[in-house]
């Protein structure tokens, strides 16, 4: 009589815990997702490098670029030196440039702020805003 030896697949199935099958499935699915993702990236890079001009791209509105830091723009007319008096304890803050005007922030003592508005073409002060905290 021949001895009945257990099949190798049966031995392997008996040795694997029950939680291992879902892990194997998850590994295979994630591997497929990585492969597909790399394919999408390669396709996107290839189409962008090909530079197909058939597609119309929505253009953003044209806005004048802001000058780079440290660069100057010519002024229409020279206006000489403009003297601004900074009160004792005051400090100059931010400056904004827009539409030929400069808004200069001056931080005053007692938490007050003064915004000075200048015309860049003439150098004249157009006005000032005094900002103070509310008295509660």
CSV table of N, CA and C in Angstrom, one decimal:
chain,number,residue,atom,x,y,z
A,1,UNK,N,0.8,-1.1,0.0
A,1,UNK,CA,0.0,0.0,0.0
A,1,UNK,C,0.9,1.2,0.0
A,2,UNK,N,0.5,2.2,-0.8
A,2,UNK,CA,1.3,3.4,-0.9
A,2,UNK,C,0.9,4.4,0.1
A,3,UNK,N,1.9,5.0,0.6
A,3,UNK,CA,1.7,6.1,1.7
A,3,UNK,C,1.1,7.3,1.0
A,4,UNK,N,0.1,7.9,1.7
A,4,UNK,CA,-0.5,9.1,1.1
A,4,UNK,C,0.2,10.3,1.7
A,5,UNK,N,0.9,11.0,0.8
A,5,UNK,CA,1.7,12.2,1.3
A,5,UNK,C,0.8,13.4,1.0
A,6,UNK,N,0.8,14.4,2.0
A,6,UNK,CA,0.0,15.6,1.8
A,6,UNK,C,0.5,16.4,0.6
A,7,UNK,N,-0.4,17.0,-0.1
A,7,UNK,CA,-0.1,17.9,-1.2
A,7,UNK,C,0.6,19.1,-0.7
A,8,UNK,N,1.5,19.6,-1.5
A,8,UNK,CA,2.3,20.8,-1.0
A,8,UNK,C,1.4,22.1,-0.9
A,9,UNK,N,0.4,22.2,-1.8
A,9,UNK,CA,-0.5,23.3,-1.7
A,9,UNK,C,-1.4,23.3,-0.4
A,10,UNK,N,-1.8,22.1,-0.1
A,10,UNK,CA,-2.5,21.9,1.2
A,10,UNK,C,-1.7,22.3,2.4
A,11,UNK,N,-0.4,21.9,2.4
A,11,UNK,CA,0.5,22.3,3.5
A,11,UNK,C,0.6,23.8,3.6
A,12,UNK,N,0.7,24.5,2.4
A,12,UNK,CA,1.0,25.9,2.4
A,12,UNK,C,-0.3,26.6,2.9
A,13,UNK,N,-1.5,26.2,2.4
A,13,UNK,CA,-2.7,26.8,2.8
A,13,UNK,C,-3.0,26.7,4.3
A,14,UNK,N,-2.6,25.5,4.8
A,14,UNK,CA,-2.8,25.3,6.3
A,14,UNK,C,-1.9,26.2,7.1
A,15,UNK,N,-0.7,26.5,6.5
A,15,UNK,CA,0.3,27.3,7.3
A,15,UNK,C,0.0,28.8,7.2
A,16,UNK,N,-0.8,29.3,6.2
A,16,UNK,CA,-1.1,30.7,6.1
A,16,UNK,C,-2.2,31.1,7.0
A,17,UNK,N,-2.0,32.3,7.7
A,17,UNK,CA,-3.1,32.8,8.6
A,17,UNK,C,-4.2,33.3,7.7
A,18,UNK,N,-5.4,33.5,8.3
A,18,UNK,CA,-6.6,34.0,7.5
A,18,UNK,C,-6.4,35.4,7.0
A,19,UNK,N,-5.7,36.2,7.8
A,19,UNK,CA,-5.6,37.7,7.4
A,19,UNK,C,-4.6,37.9,6.3
A,20,UNK,N,-3.9,36.9,5.8
A,20,UNK,CA,-2.9,37.1,4.8
A,20,UNK,C,-3.5,37.3,3.4
A,21,UNK,N,-4.6,36.6,3.1
A,21,UNK,CA,-5.2,36.8,1.8
A,21,UNK,C,-5.6,38.2,1.5
A,22,UNK,N,-6.3,38.9,2.4
A,22,UNK,CA,-6.6,40.3,2.1
A,22,UNK,C,-5.4,41.2,1.9
A,23,UNK,N,-4.3,40.9,2.6
A,23,UNK,CA,-3.1,41.7,2.5
A,23,UNK,C,-2.5,41.5,1.1
A,24,UNK,N,-2.5,40.2,0.7
A,24,UNK,CA,-2.0,39.9,-0.7
A,24,UNK,C,-2.8,40.7,-1.8
A,25,UNK,N,-4.1,40.7,-1.6
A,25,UNK,CA,-5.0,41.4,-2.6
A,25,UNK,C,-4.7,42.9,-2.6
A,26,UNK,N,-4.5,43.4,-1.4
A,26,UNK,CA,-4.2,44.9,-1.3
A,26,UNK,C,-2.9,45.2,-1.9
A,27,UNK,N,-1.9,44.4,-1.7
A,27,UNK,CA,-0.6,44.6,-2.3
A,27,UNK,C,-0.7,44.6,-3.9
A,28,UNK,N,-1.4,43.6,-4.4
A,28,UNK,CA,-1.6,43.6,-5.9
A,28,UNK,C,-2.3,44.8,-6.4
A,29,UNK,N,-3.4,45.2,-5.7
A,29,UNK,CA,-4.2,46.4,-6.2
A,29,UNK,C,-3.3,47.6,-6.1
A,30,UNK,N,-2.6,47.8,-5.0
A,30,UNK,CA,-1.7,49.0,-4.9
A,30,UNK,C,-0.6,49.0,-5.9
A,31,UNK,N,-0.1,47.8,-6.3
A,31,UNK,CA,0.9,47.8,-7.3
A,31,UNK,C,0.4,48.2,-8.7
A,32,UNK,N,-0.9,47.7,-8.9
A,32,UNK,CA,-1.5,48.1,-10.2
A,32,UNK,C,-1.8,49.7,-10.2
A,33,UNK,N,-2.2,50.2,-9.1
A,33,UNK,CA,-2.5,51.7,-9.0
A,33,UNK,C,-1.2,52.5,-9.2
A,34,UNK,N,-0.1,52.0,-8.7
A,34,UNK,CA,1.2,52.7,-8.9
A,34,UNK,C,1.6,52.6,-10.3
A,35,UNK,N,1.4,51.5,-11.0
A,35,UNK,CA,1.8,51.3,-12.4
A,35,UNK,C,0.9,52.3,-13.2
A,36,UNK,N,-0.4,52.3,-13.0
A,36,UNK,CA,-1.3,53.2,-13.8
A,36,UNK,C,-0.9,54.7,-13.5
A,37,UNK,N,-0.6,55.0,-12.3
A,37,UNK,CA,-0.3,56.4,-11.9
A,37,UNK,C,1.0,56.8,-12.6
A,38,UNK,N,2.0,56.0,-12.7
A,38,UNK,CA,3.2,56.3,-13.4
A,38,UNK,C,2.9,56.5,-14.9
A,39,UNK,N,2.0,55.7,-15.4
A,39,UNK,CA,1.6,55.8,-16.9
A,39,UNK,C,1.0,57.2,-17.1
A,40,UNK,N,0.1,57.6,-16.2
A,40,UNK,CA,-0.6,58.9,-16.4
A,40,UNK,C,0.5,60.0,-16.3
A,41,UNK,N,1.4,59.9,-15.4
A,41,UNK,CA,2.4,61.0,-15.3
A,41,UNK,C,3.3,61.0,-16.6
A,42,UNK,N,3.7,59.8,-17.1
A,42,UNK,CA,4.5,59.8,-18.3
A,42,UNK,C,3.7,60.4,-19.5
A,43,UNK,N,2.4,60.0,-19.6
A,43,UNK,CA,1.6,60.6,-20.7
A,43,UNK,C,1.5,62.1,-20.6
A,44,UNK,N,1.2,62.6,-19.4
A,44,UNK,CA,1.1,64.1,-19.2
A,44,UNK,C,2.4,64.8,-19.5
A,45,UNK,N,3.5,64.3,-19.1
A,45,UNK,CA,4.8,64.9,-19.5
A,45,UNK,C,5.0,64.8,-21.0
A,46,UNK,N,4.7,63.7,-21.6
A,46,UNK,CA,4.9,63.6,-23.1
A,46,UNK,C,4.0,64.6,-23.8
A,47,UNK,N,2.8,64.7,-23.4
A,47,UNK,CA,1.9,65.6,-24.2
A,47,UNK,C,2.3,67.1,-23.9
A,48,UNK,N,2.8,67.4,-22.8
A,48,UNK,CA,3.2,68.8,-22.5
A,48,UNK,C,4.5,69.1,-23.2
A,49,UNK,N,5.4,68.2,-23.4
A,49,UNK,CA,6.6,68.4,-24.1
A,49,UNK,C,6.4,68.5,-25.6
A,50,UNK,N,5.3,67.8,-26.1
A,50,UNK,CA,5.0,67.8,-27.5
A,50,UNK,C,4.6,69.2,-27.9
A,51,UNK,N,4.0,69.9,-27.0
A,51,UNK,CA,3.6,71.3,-27.2
A,51,UNK,C,2.5,71.4,-28.3
A,52,UNK,N,1.5,70.6,-28.2
A,52,UNK,CA,0.4,70.7,-29.2
A,52,UNK,C,-0.3,72.1,-29.1
A,53,UNK,N,-0.3,72.8,-30.2
A,53,UNK,CA,-0.9,74.2,-30.2
A,53,UNK,C,-2.4,74.2,-30.5
A,54,UNK,N,-3.0,73.0,-30.6
A,54,UNK,CA,-4.4,72.9,-31.0
A,54,UNK,C,-5.3,73.3,-29.8
A,55,UNK,N,-4.8,73.1,-28.6
A,55,UNK,CA,-5.6,73.4,-27.5
A,55,UNK,C,-5.6,74.9,-27.2
A,56,UNK,N,-6.8,75.4,-26.9
A,56,UNK,CA,-6.9,76.8,-26.5
A,56,UNK,C,-6.8,76.9,-25.0
A,57,UNK,N,-5.9,77.7,-24.5
A,57,UNK,CA,-5.8,77.9,-23.1
A,57,UNK,C,-6.4,79.2,-22.7
A,58,UNK,N,-7.2,79.2,-21.7
A,58,UNK,CA,-7.8,80.5,-21.2
A,58,UNK,C,-6.7,81.4,-20.7
A,59,UNK,N,-6.7,82.6,-21.2
A,59,UNK,CA,-5.6,83.5,-20.9
A,59,UNK,C,-6.1,84.4,-19.7
A,60,UNK,N,-5.1,84.6,-18.8
A,60,UNK,CA,-5.4,85.4,-17.6
A,60,UNK,C,-5.4,86.9,-18.1
A,61,UNK,N,-6.1,87.7,-17.4
A,61,UNK,CA,-6.1,89.2,-17.8
A,61,UNK,C,-4.7,89.7,-17.6
A,62,UNK,N,-4.3,90.6,-18.5
A,62,UNK,CA,-3.0,91.2,-18.5
A,62,UNK,C,-2.9,92.2,-17.4
A,63,UNK,N,-1.9,92.0,-16.5
A,63,UNK,CA,-1.7,93.0,-15.4
A,63,UNK,C,-0.3,93.4,-15.5
A,64,UNK,N,0.0,94.7,-15.3
A,64,UNK,CA,1.3,95.2,-15.4
A,64,UNK,C,2.1,94.5,-14.3
A,65,UNK,N,3.3,93.9,-14.6
A,65,UNK,CA,4.1,93.3,-13.6
A,65,UNK,C,4.6,94.2,-12.5
A,66,UNK,N,4.7,93.8,-11.3
A,66,UNK,CA,5.2,94.6,-10.2
A,66,UNK,C,6.7,94.7,-10.4
A,67,UNK,N,7.3,95.8,-10.1
A,67,UNK,CA,8.8,95.9,-10.3
A,67,UNK,C,9.5,94.9,-9.3
A,68,UNK,N,10.6,94.4,-9.7
A,68,UNK,CA,11.3,93.5,-8.8
A,68,UNK,C,11.9,94.3,-7.7
A,69,UNK,N,12.2,93.6,-6.6
A,69,UNK,CA,12.8,94.2,-5.4
A,69,UNK,C,14.1,94.8,-5.8
A,70,UNK,N,14.4,96.0,-5.4
A,70,UNK,CA,15.6,96.7,-5.6
A,70,UNK,C,15.7,97.4,-7.0
A,71,UNK,N,14.7,97.4,-7.8
A,71,UNK,CA,14.7,98.1,-9.0
A,71,UNK,C,13.9,99.4,-8.9
A,72,UNK,N,14.2,100.3,-9.8
A,72,UNK,CA,13.5,101.6,-9.8
A,72,UNK,C,12.9,101.8,-11.1
A,73,UNK,N,11.8,102.6,-11.1
A,73,UNK,CA,11.1,102.9,-12.3
A,73,UNK,C,11.3,104.4,-12.5
A,74,UNK,N,11.4,104.9,-13.7
A,74,UNK,CA,11.6,106.3,-14.0
A,74,UNK,C,10.3,107.0,-13.7
A,75,UNK,N,10.4,108.2,-13.1
A,75,UNK,CA,9.3,109.1,-12.8
A,75,UNK,C,9.2,110.1,-14.0
A,76,UNK,N,7.9,110.5,-14.3
A,76,UNK,CA,7.7,111.3,-15.4
A,76,UNK,C,8.4,112.7,-15.3
A,77,UNK,N,8.3,113.3,-14.1
A,77,UNK,CA,9.0,114.5,-13.9
A,77,UNK,C,9.8,114.5,-12.6
A,78,UNK,N,11.0,115.0,-12.5
A,78,UNK,CA,11.7,114.9,-11.3
A,78,UNK,C,11.1,115.9,-10.3
A,79,UNK,N,11.0,115.6,-9.0
A,79,UNK,CA,10.4,116.5,-8.1
A,79,UNK,C,11.3,116.8,-6.9
A,80,UNK,N,12.6,116.4,-7.0
A,80,UNK,CA,13.5,116.8,-5.9
A,80,UNK,C,13.3,115.9,-4.7
A,81,UNK,N,13.7,116.5,-3.5
A,81,UNK,CA,13.6,115.8,-2.3
A,81,UNK,C,12.3,116.1,-1.5
A,82,UNK,N,11.7,115.1,-1.1
A,82,UNK,CA,10.5,115.3,-0.3
A,82,UNK,C,10.8,115.0,1.2
A,83,UNK,N,10.5,115.9,2.0
A,83,UNK,CA,10.8,115.8,3.5
A,83,UNK,C,9.6,115.3,4.2
A,84,UNK,N,9.7,114.3,4.9
A,84,UNK,CA,8.6,113.7,5.7
A,84,UNK,C,9.1,113.7,7.2
A,85,UNK,N,8.3,114.3,8.0
A,85,UNK,CA,8.7,114.4,9.4
A,85,UNK,C,8.1,113.2,10.2
A,86,UNK,N,8.9,112.4,10.8
A,86,UNK,CA,8.5,111.3,11.6
A,86,UNK,C,8.5,111.7,13.1
A,87,UNK,N,7.4,111.7,13.8
A,87,UNK,CA,7.4,112.1,15.2
A,87,UNK,C,8.3,111.2,16.0
A,88,UNK,N,8.7,111.7,17.2
A,88,UNK,CA,9.5,110.9,18.1
A,88,UNK,C,8.8,109.7,18.5
A,89,UNK,N,9.4,108.6,18.4
A,89,UNK,CA,8.8,107.3,18.8
A,89,UNK,C,8.0,106.7,17.6
A,90,UNK,N,7.9,107.4,16.5
A,90,UNK,CA,7.2,106.8,15.3
A,90,UNK,C,8.2,106.0,14.5
A,91,UNK,N,7.6,105.1,13.7
A,91,UNK,CA,8.4,104.2,12.8
A,91,UNK,C,7.7,104.1,11.5
A,92,UNK,N,8.5,104.0,10.4
A,92,UNK,CA,7.9,103.8,9.1
A,92,UNK,C,7.6,102.3,8.9
A,93,UNK,N,6.4,102.1,8.4
A,93,UNK,CA,6.0,100.7,8.1
A,93,UNK,C,6.0,100.4,6.6
A,94,UNK,N,5.0,99.8,6.2
A,94,UNK,CA,5.0,99.3,4.8
A,94,UNK,C,4.7,100.5,3.8
A,95,UNK,N,5.1,100.3,2.6
A,95,UNK,CA,4.7,101.2,1.5
A,95,UNK,C,4.1,100.5,0.4
A,96,UNK,N,3.0,101.0,-0.2
A,96,UNK,CA,2.4,100.4,-1.3
A,96,UNK,C,2.4,101.4,-2.5
A,97,UNK,N,2.6,100.8,-3.7
A,97,UNK,CA,2.6,101.7,-4.9
A,97,UNK,C,1.4,101.2,-5.8
A,98,UNK,N,0.6,102.1,-6.3
A,98,UNK,CA,-0.5,101.8,-7.1
A,98,UNK,C,-1.0,103.0,-7.9
A,99,UNK,N,-1.1,102.9,-9.2
A,99,UNK,CA,-1.8,103.9,-10.0
A,99,UNK,C,-1.1,105.3,-9.8
A,100,UNK,N,0.3,105.3,-9.8
A,100,UNK,CA,1.0,106.6,-9.7
A,100,UNK,C,1.0,107.2,-8.3
A,101,UNK,N,0.6,106.4,-7.3
A,101,UNK,CA,0.5,106.9,-5.9
A,101,UNK,C,1.3,106.0,-5.0
A,102,UNK,N,1.8,106.5,-3.9
A,102,UNK,CA,2.4,105.8,-2.9
A,102,UNK,C,1.7,106.0,-1.6
A,103,UNK,N,1.4,104.9,-0.9
A,103,UNK,CA,0.8,105.0,0.4
A,103,UNK,C,1.8,104.5,1.4
A,104,UNK,N,2.2,105.4,2.3
A,104,UNK,CA,3.3,105.1,3.3
A,104,UNK,C,2.6,105.0,4.7
A,105,UNK,N,2.9,103.9,5.3
A,105,UNK,CA,2.4,103.6,6.7
A,105,UNK,C,3.4,104.1,7.7
A,106,UNK,N,2.9,104.9,8.6
A,106,UNK,CA,3.7,105.4,9.7
A,106,UNK,C,3.1,105.0,11.0
A,107,UNK,N,3.8,104.2,11.8
A,107,UNK,CA,3.3,103.7,13.1
A,107,UNK,C,3.7,104.7,14.2
A,108,UNK,N,2.7,105.3,14.8
A,108,UNK,CA,2.9,106.4,15.8
A,108,UNK,C,2.9,105.8,17.2
A,109,UNK,N,3.3,106.6,18.2
A,109,UNK,CA,3.2,106.1,19.5
A,109,UNK,C,1.7,105.9,19.9
A,110,UNK,N,1.4,105.3,21.0
A,110,UNK,CA,0.0,105.0,21.4
A,110,UNK,C,-0.8,104.2,20.5
A,111,UNK,N,-0.2,103.3,19.7
A,111,UNK,CA,-0.8,102.4,18.8
A,111,UNK,C,-1.6,103.1,17.7
A,112,UNK,N,-1.2,104.3,17.3
A,112,UNK,CA,-1.9,105.0,16.2
A,112,UNK,C,-1.1,104.8,15.0
A,113,UNK,N,-1.9,104.9,13.8
A,113,UNK,CA,-1.2,104.7,12.5
A,113,UNK,C,-1.6,105.8,11.6
A,114,UNK,N,-0.7,106.4,10.9
A,114,UNK,CA,-1.0,107.4,9.9
A,114,UNK,C,-0.6,106.9,8.5
A,115,UNK,N,-1.5,107.0,7.6
A,115,UNK,CA,-1.3,106.6,6.2
A,115,UNK,C,-1.1,107.8,5.4
A,116,UNK,N,0.1,108.0,4.8
A,116,UNK,CA,0.3,109.2,4.0
A,116,UNK,C,0.2,108.8,2.5
A,117,UNK,N,-0.5,109.6,1.7
A,117,UNK,CA,-0.7,109.3,0.3
A,117,UNK,C,0.1,110.4,-0.5
A,118,UNK,N,1.0,109.9,-1.4
A,118,UNK,CA,1.8,110.8,-2.2
A,118,UNK,C,1.5,110.5,-3.7
A,119,UNK,N,1.6,111.6,-4.5
A,119,UNK,CA,1.6,111.5,-5.9
A,119,UNK,C,3.0,111.3,-6.4
A,120,UNK,N,3.3,110.2,-7.1
A,120,UNK,CA,4.6,109.9,-7.5
A,120,UNK,C,5.1,110.8,-8.6
A,121,UNK,N,4.2,111.4,-9.4
A,121,UNK,CA,4.7,112.2,-10.5
A,121,UNK,C,5.2,113.6,-10.0
A,122,UNK,N,4.5,114.1,-8.9
A,122,UNK,CA,4.9,115.4,-8.4
A,122,UNK,C,5.6,115.3,-7.1
A,123,UNK,N,5.5,114.2,-6.4
A,123,UNK,CA,6.1,114.1,-5.0
A,123,UNK,C,5.3,114.8,-4.0
A,124,UNK,N,4.1,115.4,-4.3
A,124,UNK,CA,3.3,116.1,-3.3
A,124,UNK,C,2.5,115.1,-2.5
A,125,UNK,N,2.3,115.5,-1.2
A,125,UNK,CA,1.4,114.7,-0.3
A,125,UNK,C,0.0,115.0,-0.7
A,126,UNK,N,-0.8,114.0,-1.1
A,126,UNK,CA,-2.2,114.2,-1.4
A,126,UNK,C,-3.1,114.2,-0.2
A,127,UNK,N,-2.7,113.6,0.8
A,127,UNK,CA,-3.5,113.5,2.0
A,127,UNK,C,-3.0,112.5,3.0
A,128,UNK,N,-3.7,112.4,4.1
A,128,UNK,CA,-3.3,111.5,5.2
A,128,UNK,C,-4.5,110.9,5.9
A,129,UNK,N,-4.4,109.7,6.4
A,129,UNK,CA,-5.4,109.1,7.1
A,129,UNK,C,-4.8,108.8,8.5
A,130,UNK,N,-5.6,109.2,9.6
A,130,UNK,CA,-5.2,108.9,10.9
A,130,UNK,C,-6.0,107.8,11.5
A,131,UNK,N,-5.4,106.7,11.9
A,131,UNK,CA,-6.1,105.6,12.4
A,131,UNK,C,-5.7,105.4,13.9
A,132,UNK,N,-6.7,105.2,14.7
A,132,UNK,CA,-6.5,105.1,16.1
A,132,UNK,C,-7.4,104.0,16.7
A,133,UNK,N,-6.9,103.3,17.7
A,133,UNK,CA,-7.8,102.2,18.3
A,133,UNK,C,-9.0,102.8,18.9
A,134,UNK,N,-10.1,102.1,19.0
A,134,UNK,CA,-11.3,102.6,19.6
A,134,UNK,C,-11.2,102.6,21.1
A,135,UNK,N,-11.8,103.6,21.7
A,135,UNK,CA,-11.7,103.7,23.2
A,135,UNK,C,-12.9,103.0,23.7
A,136,UNK,N,-12.7,101.8,24.3
A,136,UNK,CA,-13.7,101.0,24.9
A,136,UNK,C,-13.7,101.1,26.4
